[in-house]
Amino acid sequence: MRALEVVTPGFLSTVQDLGRPGRAALGVGAAGAADRDALKLANRALGNPEGAAAIEATLGGLVVRARGGMFAAVTGAPVTLTVNGRGEGPYGVFYLPDGAELRMGPPPAGLRSYLAVRGGLTVDEVLGSRSTDTFAALGPPALGPGAVLPVGPPPADPPLLDALPVAPPAIGDVELRVVLGPRDDWFTAEALHTFLTEPYEVTSELDRVGIRLAGTPLTRTRDGELPSEGMVTGALQVPPSGLPVLFLADHPLTGGYPVIAVVAAADIGRAAQVRPGQRLRFRALPRFLALDAALRRRGAEPQPA
Amino acid sequence: MRILPSGDAAVLVEVADLDTVLGLYSALAAAPPPGVVDLVPAARTLMLVLDPAAADPAAVAAAVRATRPGTAAQRETEVVEIPVVYDGADRDDVAGLTGLSVDEIIAAHTETPWTVAFGGFMPGFGYLVGGDPRLHVPRRATPRVRVPAGAVGLAGEFSGVYPLESPGGWQLIGRTEAPMWDIDRDPPALFRPGVTVRFVEKGR
């Protein structure tokens, strides 16, 4: 049976697919690839279903050996790659012969690289997904040396053998689009202005759960606590320190601190690629117009700037 | 009811009380609007998580407004009994905080049924409400680094059982060997929103 054998996992490597949504009633979050767009891209290139499981490697350093030959692709952070010492580029499909060793160097930009293989990784599913949820300790454990990951049969669709048209993650400041709320009314007008005009720096307190940001603290208009409420990927939750935490794939399902804004779904993959020291700038999107109109009919909500 | 934006792939519905949350949750879980991929009930809110490619948030908001909350009869009817040995490390502190004797704490905890309101802290954890209000106590000033699996605790208006070992700040009054979370069982969690929980004294 074809498989990938982990020689060295690097800083942190996990198996990820598109997660296990729909299980909040069990207390289980969705998890899945932190940069879903990158995972889907690698799978599309290989002819896989876009949610096939792959390895999410953090800051490169991953070394794997192929058992049986297979096509592979790497997306996300553009690590240098060698196959048996010969260079390969990211963002393209290449062949891993039986016994070949694939080594990832460090990425010059971005944080998370996705190594997908044609046929996908077929480790056992847990609650409908092969993803490791680092917060809930669900799914396969983080990869260690010697882990063997079975590879499924090749799909019917052919692989794309062209380079993938994709821009690597940014090196400098990153602009993320946000929708203000649901609890922007817990913050002063000055805090909202600060949040939308000043940069927030990515600290080293960063993992698959979230990113702690540094910058000007955001002042609330009210004391007291919010009753715990549902949290989503991309939420910018503001604890009493006033410094936001940006939630990623393994975020807790509920939380009791107000969320000032939520990153747009299309920008979450880019948020998952930022590194400590990079700065984030938040730009407000209009609350989607259709919902605005619905709210306006009820006269219930103040309108966004 | 207020419907608040939560990015472009979720809608947060805020209602008056937990009862309405659970009614709305049961009605929407039975017939989710198109594009809704998950429902996260909480104390006063229900988060609808959407597939951004498949859902129209305005249509989802309209569907929520048109939904009649389920009645008590339509909700989860399961009753779970949890045998507890009431020898928790904070039992005497809880006696001091509430002015109740240990006998009275146990009676208060076991005689009034609790309802699982919502989860979210970890898989299989449920925030239980509806218990005897004399048991309302603050969290511990300093959380424990390690709370064992099966610990039964109190915090604010809630009671709960730690399904797995974890850090935690709840006041511990007892422990249970009930299998709170078993990944090989369907469903894996004993506590799910709407389930009725009765604690039974197994010792102290």
Coordinates of C-alpha atoms in Angstrom, one line a residue:
Chain A
M1 CA 0.0 0.0 0.0
R2 CA 1.3 3.4 -0.9
A3 CA 2.1 5.7 2.0
L4 CA 4.1 8.7 3.2
E5 CA 6.5 8.0 6.1
V6 CA 7.4 11.0 8.3
V7 CA 11.2 11.2 8.8
T8 CA 11.1 14.6 10.6
P9 CA 8.0 16.6 11.3
G10 CA 9.7 20.0 11.6
F11 CA 8.2 22.6 14.1
L12 CA 4.7 21.3 13.8
S13 CA 3.1 19.1 11.2
T14 CA -0.5 17.8 11.3
V15 CA -2.9 16.1 9.0
Q16 CA -5.7 18.4 7.8
D17 CA -8.7 18.3 5.6
L18 CA -11.6 20.7 5.6
G19 CA -12.6 19.7 9.1
R20 CA -15.7 18.5 10.9
P21 CA -18.3 21.3 10.8
G22 CA -21.8 20.6 12.1
R23 CA -20.8 19.1 15.5
A24 CA -21.1 22.1 17.8
A25 CA -23.8 20.2 19.8
L26 CA -21.1 17.7 20.8
G27 CA -18.8 20.6 21.8
V28 CA -16.6 19.9 18.8
G29 CA -15.3 22.6 16.5
A30 CA -14.6 22.4 12.8
A31 CA -10.8 22.6 12.8
G32 CA -9.4 21.7 9.4
A33 CA -6.7 23.4 7.4
A34 CA -5.8 26.8 8.7
D35 CA -5.4 28.1 5.1
R36 CA -8.2 26.3 3.4
D37 CA -7.6 28.0 0.1
A38 CA -4.1 26.6 0.0
L39 CA -5.3 23.0 0.8
K40 CA -8.0 23.2 -1.9
L41 CA -5.5 24.5 -4.4
A42 CA -3.1 21.6 -3.9
N43 CA -5.9 19.1 -4.1
R44 CA -7.3 20.7 -7.3
A45 CA -3.9 20.5 -8.9
L46 CA -3.7 16.8 -8.1
G47 CA -7.2 16.0 -9.4
N48 CA -8.3 15.1 -5.8
P49 CA -11.6 16.1 -4.2
E50 CA -10.7 19.6 -2.8
G51 CA -11.2 18.4 0.8
A52 CA -8.7 15.4 0.6
A53 CA -6.4 15.2 3.6
A54 CA -2.9 16.6 3.4
I55 CA 0.0 17.5 5.7
E56 CA 0.0 21.1 7.1
A57 CA 3.6 21.8 7.9
T58 CA 4.5 24.9 10.0
L59 CA 7.7 26.9 9.0
G60 CA 9.0 24.1 6.8
G61 CA 11.4 21.5 8.1
L62 CA 9.2 18.5 7.2
V63 CA 11.0 15.5 5.7
V64 CA 8.9 12.6 4.3
R65 CA 9.7 9.4 2.4
A66 CA 7.5 7.9 -0.3
R67 CA 6.4 4.3 -0.1
G68 CA 5.3 3.7 -3.6
G69 CA 5.5 6.4 -6.3
M70 CA 3.0 9.2 -6.3
F71 CA 2.3 12.7 -7.6
A72 CA 2.5 15.5 -5.0
A73 CA 2.1 19.3 -4.8
V74 CA 3.0 21.9 -2.2
T75 CA 1.0 25.1 -1.6
G76 CA 0.8 27.8 1.0
A77 CA 4.1 29.1 2.4
P78 CA 6.6 28.6 -0.6
V79 CA 9.2 26.4 1.0
T80 CA 12.2 25.3 -0.9
L81 CA 11.8 21.6 -1.8
T82 CA 14.2 18.8 -2.7
V83 CA 13.3 15.3 -3.8
N84 CA 16.4 13.1 -3.3
G85 CA 18.5 16.2 -3.3
R86 CA 17.1 17.6 -6.6
G87 CA 15.2 21.0 -6.3
E88 CA 11.5 21.2 -7.0
G89 CA 9.3 24.3 -6.9
P90 CA 6.2 24.8 -4.8
Y91 CA 2.9 25.6 -6.6
G92 CA 3.3 22.8 -9.1
V93 CA 2.8 19.1 -9.4
F94 CA 5.8 16.8 -9.2
Y95 CA 6.5 13.1 -9.0
L96 CA 7.8 11.4 -5.9
P97 CA 9.3 8.0 -6.9
D98 CA 9.1 5.0 -4.5
G99 CA 11.6 5.5 -1.7
A100 CA 12.3 9.2 -2.5
E101 CA 12.9 11.6 0.3
L102 CA 11.1 15.0 0.1
R103 CA 12.7 17.7 2.3
M104 CA 11.1 21.1 3.0
G105 CA 13.4 24.0 3.7
P106 CA 12.3 27.1 5.5
P107 CA 9.7 29.4 3.7
P108 CA 10.8 32.9 2.9
A109 CA 7.3 34.1 3.5
G110 CA 4.2 32.6 5.1
L111 CA 3.8 30.1 7.9
R112 CA 2.0 27.0 6.8
S113 CA 2.7 24.8 3.7
Y114 CA 0.4 22.0 2.5
L115 CA 1.9 18.8 1.1
A116 CA -0.8 17.0 -0.7
V117 CA -0.5 13.7 -2.6
R118 CA -2.6 12.4 -5.4
G119 CA -5.2 10.1 -3.8
G120 CA -5.1 12.0 -0.5
L121 CA -4.0 10.8 2.9
T122 CA -6.4 8.2 4.2
V123 CA -5.6 8.0 8.0
D124 CA -8.7 7.0 10.0
E125 CA -11.5 9.6 10.3
V126 CA -12.6 10.8 13.7
L127 CA -16.2 12.3 13.7
G128 CA -16.1 12.5 9.9
S129 CA -12.7 14.2 9.4
R130 CA -9.0 13.4 9.3
S131 CA -8.1 16.7 10.8
T132 CA -6.1 17.2 14.0
D133 CA -7.9 19.6 16.3
T134 CA -5.1 20.8 18.5
F135 CA -7.5 22.6 20.9
A136 CA -9.9 19.6 21.5
A137 CA -7.2 16.9 21.1
L138 CA -9.3 15.2 18.4
G139 CA -8.1 13.4 15.3
P140 CA -4.7 12.0 14.6
P141 CA -1.9 13.2 16.9
A142 CA 0.6 15.8 15.6
L143 CA 3.0 13.9 13.3
G144 CA 6.2 12.5 14.8
P145 CA 9.2 10.7 13.3
G146 CA 8.1 7.3 11.9
A147 CA 4.4 8.1 11.5
V148 CA 3.1 6.3 8.4
L149 CA 0.2 8.0 6.5
P150 CA -1.6 5.7 4.0
V151 CA -2.3 7.2 0.6
G152 CA -5.6 6.5 -1.2
P153 CA -6.1 5.3 -4.8
P154 CA -5.6 7.9 -7.5
P155 CA -8.8 9.8 -8.4
A156 CA -10.3 9.7 -11.9
D157 CA -9.5 13.3 -12.6
P158 CA -6.1 13.9 -14.1
P159 CA -3.5 16.0 -12.3
L160 CA -2.7 19.5 -13.7
L161 CA 0.9 19.6 -14.7
D162 CA 1.2 23.3 -15.1
A163 CA 2.5 25.7 -12.4
L164 CA -0.4 27.0 -10.3
P165 CA -1.3 30.7 -10.7
V166 CA -1.0 31.8 -7.2
A167 CA 0.7 34.7 -5.3
P168 CA 2.9 33.6 -2.3
P169 CA 2.0 35.0 1.1
A170 CA 2.9 38.7 1.8
I171 CA 6.1 39.6 3.6
G172 CA 5.2 43.1 5.0
D173 CA 1.9 44.5 6.3
V174 CA -1.2 42.5 5.5
E175 CA -4.5 44.1 5.0
L176 CA -7.5 42.0 6.1
R177 CA -11.1 42.9 5.3
V178 CA -13.4 42.7 8.3
V179 CA -17.1 43.1 9.1
L180 CA -17.6 45.0 12.3
G181 CA -19.5 43.3 15.0
P182 CA -21.2 41.5 16.5
R183 CA -20.1 43.4 19.6
D184 CA -18.7 46.6 18.1
D185 CA -21.2 48.5 20.3
W186 CA -19.1 47.4 23.3
F187 CA -16.3 49.7 22.2
T188 CA -15.8 53.4 22.2
A189 CA -15.8 55.4 18.9
E190 CA -12.1 56.1 19.4
A191 CA -11.4 52.3 19.8
L192 CA -13.3 51.6 16.5
H193 CA -11.3 54.3 14.8
T194 CA -8.0 53.0 16.2
F195 CA -8.9 49.4 15.2
L196 CA -9.5 50.5 11.6
T197 CA -6.6 52.9 11.2
E198 CA -3.7 51.6 13.3
P199 CA -1.6 48.5 12.6
Y200 CA -1.7 45.5 15.0
E201 CA 1.5 43.4 15.2
V202 CA 1.5 39.6 15.1
T203 CA 3.1 38.4 18.3
S204 CA 4.9 35.1 18.8
E205 CA 1.8 33.8 20.7
L206 CA 0.4 32.2 17.7
D207 CA -0.9 28.7 16.9
R208 CA -3.8 27.0 15.2
V209 CA -6.2 28.3 17.9
G210 CA -5.4 32.0 17.2
I211 CA -3.0 34.9 17.0
R212 CA -2.4 37.3 19.9
L213 CA -2.0 40.8 18.5
A214 CA 0.0 43.8 20.0
G215 CA -0.9 47.5 19.5
T216 CA -3.0 50.2 21.0
P217 CA -5.5 48.7 23.5
L218 CA -9.1 48.9 22.5
T219 CA -11.3 50.6 25.1
R220 CA -14.7 49.4 26.0
T221 CA -17.8 51.5 26.7
R222 CA -19.0 49.1 29.3
D223 CA -17.7 46.9 32.1
G224 CA -19.1 43.5 33.0
E225 CA -19.0 40.3 31.0
L226 CA -20.8 39.2 28.0
P227 CA -22.7 35.9 28.5
S228 CA -20.6 33.3 26.6
E229 CA -21.5 33.2 22.9
G230 CA -20.6 31.3 19.8
M231 CA -17.2 32.1 18.2
V232 CA -16.3 31.8 14.6
T233 CA -13.0 31.5 12.6
G234 CA -11.8 35.0 11.9
A235 CA -13.3 36.5 15.1
L236 CA -11.3 39.3 16.7
Q237 CA -12.1 38.8 20.4
V238 CA -11.0 41.5 22.8
P239 CA -10.1 40.3 26.3
P240 CA -9.7 42.8 29.2
S241 CA -6.2 43.7 28.1
G242 CA -7.8 45.5 25.1
L243 CA -5.5 43.6 22.7
P244 CA -7.4 41.5 20.1
V245 CA -6.9 37.8 19.5
L246 CA -7.7 36.6 16.0
F247 CA -9.2 33.1 16.0
L248 CA -8.1 30.5 13.5
A249 CA -9.3 27.0 12.7
D250 CA -9.0 25.4 16.2
H251 CA -10.7 28.2 18.1
P252 CA -12.9 27.4 21.0
L253 CA -16.6 27.2 20.1
T254 CA -17.8 29.7 22.6
G255 CA -16.2 32.7 24.5
G256 CA -17.1 35.4 26.9
Y257 CA -15.2 38.4 25.6
P258 CA -16.7 40.7 23.0
V259 CA -15.9 40.3 19.3
I260 CA -15.2 43.7 17.7
A261 CA -15.1 42.4 14.2
V262 CA -14.7 39.2 12.1
V263 CA -12.3 38.7 9.2
A264 CA -14.0 38.0 5.9
A265 CA -14.1 34.4 4.9
A266 CA -12.0 35.0 1.8
D267 CA -9.2 36.6 3.8
I268 CA -8.8 33.9 6.5
G269 CA -6.3 31.9 4.5
R270 CA -4.0 35.0 4.3
A271 CA -4.5 35.6 8.1
A272 CA -3.4 32.0 8.7
Q273 CA -0.1 32.7 6.9
V274 CA 1.2 35.7 8.9
R275 CA 4.3 35.5 11.0
P276 CA 5.4 37.1 14.2
G277 CA 6.5 40.7 13.6
Q278 CA 4.2 41.2 10.6
R279 CA 1.6 43.9 11.0
L280 CA -2.1 43.6 10.2
R281 CA -4.3 46.4 9.0
F282 CA -8.1 46.0 9.2
R283 CA -10.4 47.5 6.6
A284 CA -14.1 47.5 7.2
L285 CA -16.4 46.0 4.6
P286 CA -19.9 47.2 4.5
R287 CA -22.0 44.7 6.4
F288 CA -23.3 42.7 3.5
L289 CA -25.9 44.8 1.9
A290 CA -28.8 42.3 1.9
L291 CA -28.6 41.8 5.7
D292 CA -28.3 45.5 6.2
A293 CA -31.5 46.0 4.2
A294 CA -33.2 43.3 6.3
L295 CA -32.0 45.0 9.5
R296 CA -33.0 48.4 8.3
R297 CA -36.6 47.2 7.7
R298 CA -36.8 46.2 11.3
G299 CA -35.1 49.5 12.3
A300 CA -33.2 47.5 14.9
E301 CA -29.6 48.3 14.1
P302 CA -27.4 51.3 13.7
Q303 CA -25.8 51.3 10.3
P304 CA -22.1 50.9 9.8
A305 CA -19.8 53.7 8.8
Chain B
M1 CA -34.8 39.1 18.7
R2 CA -31.7 40.9 17.3
I3 CA -29.8 39.5 14.4
L4 CA -26.1 40.7 14.4
P5 CA -23.5 40.2 11.8
S6 CA -20.6 37.9 12.5
G7 CA -18.4 38.3 9.5
D8 CA -19.8 37.3 6.1
A9 CA -20.1 33.6 7.0
A10 CA -22.2 33.6 10.2
V11 CA -25.2 35.2 11.7
L12 CA -25.5 35.8 15.5
V13 CA -29.1 35.7 16.8
E14 CA -29.6 37.3 20.2
V15 CA -32.8 36.5 22.1
A16 CA -34.2 37.3 25.6
D17 CA -33.4 34.1 27.5
L18 CA -31.9 30.7 27.4
D19 CA -35.4 29.1 26.9
T20 CA -35.8 30.9 23.6
V21 CA -32.3 29.9 22.6
L22 CA -33.1 26.2 23.1
G23 CA -36.4 26.5 21.4
L24 CA -34.9 28.2 18.4
Y25 CA -32.0 25.8 18.4
S26 CA -34.3 22.7 18.3
A27 CA -36.5 24.2 15.5
L28 CA -33.5 25.2 13.4
A29 CA -31.6 22.0 14.0
A30 CA -34.6 20.1 12.8
A31 CA -34.9 22.2 9.6
P32 CA -31.8 24.2 9.0
P33 CA -32.1 27.0 6.4
P34 CA -30.0 26.4 3.2
G35 CA -26.3 26.9 3.6
V36 CA -26.3 26.7 7.5
V37 CA -23.5 24.3 8.4
D38 CA -23.5 24.5 12.2
L39 CA -25.5 25.9 15.1
V40 CA -23.8 27.1 18.3
P41 CA -26.3 27.7 21.1
A42 CA -25.1 29.8 24.1
A43 CA -26.6 31.6 27.1
R44 CA -28.5 34.3 25.2
T45 CA -27.5 33.7 21.6
L46 CA -27.5 31.2 18.8
M47 CA -24.7 31.4 16.2
L48 CA -25.5 30.1 12.7
V49 CA -22.4 29.2 10.9
L50 CA -22.8 29.4 7.1
D51 CA -21.1 28.0 4.1
P52 CA -20.1 31.3 2.4
A53 CA -20.5 29.6 -1.0
A54 CA -24.0 28.3 -0.4
A55 CA -25.7 30.6 2.0
D56 CA -27.3 34.0 1.6
P57 CA -27.1 35.7 5.0
A58 CA -30.1 37.8 4.4
A59 CA -32.2 34.8 3.5
V60 CA -30.9 33.0 6.6
A61 CA -31.8 36.0 8.7
A62 CA -35.3 36.0 7.2
A63 CA -35.7 32.3 7.8
V64 CA -34.7 32.7 11.5
R65 CA -37.2 35.5 12.0
A66 CA -39.9 33.2 10.5
T67 CA -39.0 30.3 12.7
R68 CA -41.2 29.5 15.7
P69 CA -39.2 28.3 18.6
G70 CA -39.8 24.7 19.3
T71 CA -41.9 24.0 22.4
A72 CA -40.6 22.1 25.4
A73 CA -42.3 18.9 24.1
Q74 CA -40.4 19.0 20.8
R75 CA -37.0 19.4 22.4
E76 CA -34.5 16.8 23.5
T77 CA -36.3 14.5 26.0
E78 CA -33.4 12.5 27.1
V79 CA -32.7 12.3 30.8
V80 CA -29.1 11.4 31.9
E81 CA -28.4 10.3 35.5
I82 CA -24.9 11.1 36.8
P83 CA -23.8 9.3 40.0
V84 CA -21.5 11.5 42.0
V85 CA -19.2 11.0 45.0
Y86 CA -19.4 14.4 46.7
D87 CA -15.9 14.7 48.0
G88 CA -14.6 17.6 45.8
A89 CA -11.7 19.7 46.8
D90 CA -13.8 22.8 47.0
R91 CA -16.8 21.3 48.8
D92 CA -16.0 23.0 52.1
D93 CA -15.3 26.4 50.4
V94 CA -18.7 26.1 48.6
A95 CA -20.3 25.5 52.1
G96 CA -18.5 28.7 53.3
L97 CA -19.6 30.7 50.2
T98 CA -23.2 29.6 50.3
G99 CA -23.8 29.2 54.0
L100 CA -25.1 25.7 53.3
S101 CA -24.0 22.5 55.1
V102 CA -22.5 19.7 53.1
D103 CA -25.8 17.8 53.4
E104 CA -27.6 20.9 52.0
I105 CA -25.2 21.3 49.1
I106 CA -25.7 17.7 48.1
A107 CA -29.5 17.9 48.5
A108 CA -29.5 21.2 46.4
H109 CA -27.4 19.7 43.7
T110 CA -29.3 16.4 43.4
E111 CA -32.9 17.4 44.0
T112 CA -33.4 19.9 41.2
P113 CA -32.9 18.6 37.6
W114 CA -30.4 20.5 35.5
T115 CA -30.6 21.2 31.7
V116 CA -27.7 21.2 29.3
A117 CA -27.8 24.7 27.9
F118 CA -24.8 24.7 25.6
G119 CA -21.2 23.4 25.3
G120 CA -18.1 24.8 23.8
F121 CA -15.4 24.7 26.5
M122 CA -14.2 21.2 25.3
P123 CA -15.7 18.2 23.6
G124 CA -18.4 16.7 25.8
F125 CA -18.5 19.6 28.3
G126 CA -22.0 21.0 28.9
Y127 CA -23.0 24.2 30.8
L128 CA -25.9 23.0 33.0
V129 CA -28.6 25.5 34.1
G130 CA -31.8 25.4 36.1
G131 CA -30.3 24.2 39.3
D132 CA -31.0 25.4 42.8
P133 CA -30.0 29.1 42.9
R134 CA -28.5 28.8 46.4
L135 CA -25.6 27.0 44.6
H136 CA -24.5 30.1 42.7
V137 CA -20.8 30.6 43.6
P138 CA -18.0 32.5 41.9
R139 CA -15.2 30.7 40.1
R140 CA -12.0 30.1 42.1
A141 CA -9.8 33.2 42.2
T142 CA -6.9 31.1 40.9
P143 CA -7.8 28.4 38.3
R144 CA -6.3 24.9 38.8
V145 CA -3.7 23.9 36.3
R146 CA -5.1 20.4 36.3
V147 CA -8.7 19.3 37.0
P148 CA -9.2 15.6 36.7
A149 CA -11.7 14.0 34.2
G150 CA -15.0 13.4 35.9
A151 CA -14.7 16.4 38.3
V152 CA -18.1 17.9 39.0
G153 CA -18.1 21.7 39.6
L154 CA -20.0 24.9 40.1
A155 CA -19.4 28.4 38.6
G156 CA -21.9 31.2 38.5
E157 CA -25.3 29.9 37.7
F158 CA -23.8 26.8 36.1
S159 CA -22.9 23.3 37.1
G160 CA -20.8 21.0 34.9
V161 CA -18.6 17.9 34.6
Y162 CA -15.1 18.0 33.2
P163 CA -15.1 15.2 30.5
L164 CA -11.3 15.2 30.2
E165 CA -8.4 16.3 32.3
S166 CA -7.9 20.0 31.7
P167 CA -7.1 23.3 33.4
G168 CA -10.1 24.8 35.1
G169 CA -11.4 27.4 37.6
W170 CA -14.7 25.9 38.7
Q171 CA -15.4 25.0 42.4
L172 CA -15.2 21.3 42.6
I173 CA -17.8 19.5 44.7
G174 CA -17.5 15.9 43.6
R175 CA -16.5 13.4 40.9
T176 CA -18.2 10.9 38.7
E177 CA -17.1 7.9 36.7
A178 CA -19.9 8.4 34.1
P179 CA -18.3 8.2 30.6
M180 CA -18.9 11.8 29.6
W181 CA -17.0 11.6 26.3
D182 CA -16.4 8.5 24.3
I183 CA -15.3 8.9 20.7
D184 CA -16.4 5.4 19.8
R185 CA -20.0 6.0 21.0
D186 CA -22.7 7.6 18.9
P187 CA -23.2 10.3 20.0
P188 CA -19.9 10.6 21.8
A189 CA -21.1 13.3 24.3
L190 CA -23.6 12.4 27.1
F191 CA -24.4 16.1 27.5
R192 CA -25.9 17.8 24.5
P193 CA -28.1 20.9 24.4
G194 CA -31.5 20.3 25.9
V195 CA -30.7 17.0 27.7
T196 CA -32.0 16.9 31.3
V197 CA -29.4 15.9 33.9
R198 CA -30.1 14.5 37.3
F199 CA -27.2 14.1 39.8
V200 CA -27.5 11.2 42.2
E201 CA -25.4 10.9 45.4
K202 CA -23.1 7.8 45.2
G203 CA -21.1 8.7 48.3
R204 CA -19.3 11.6 49.8

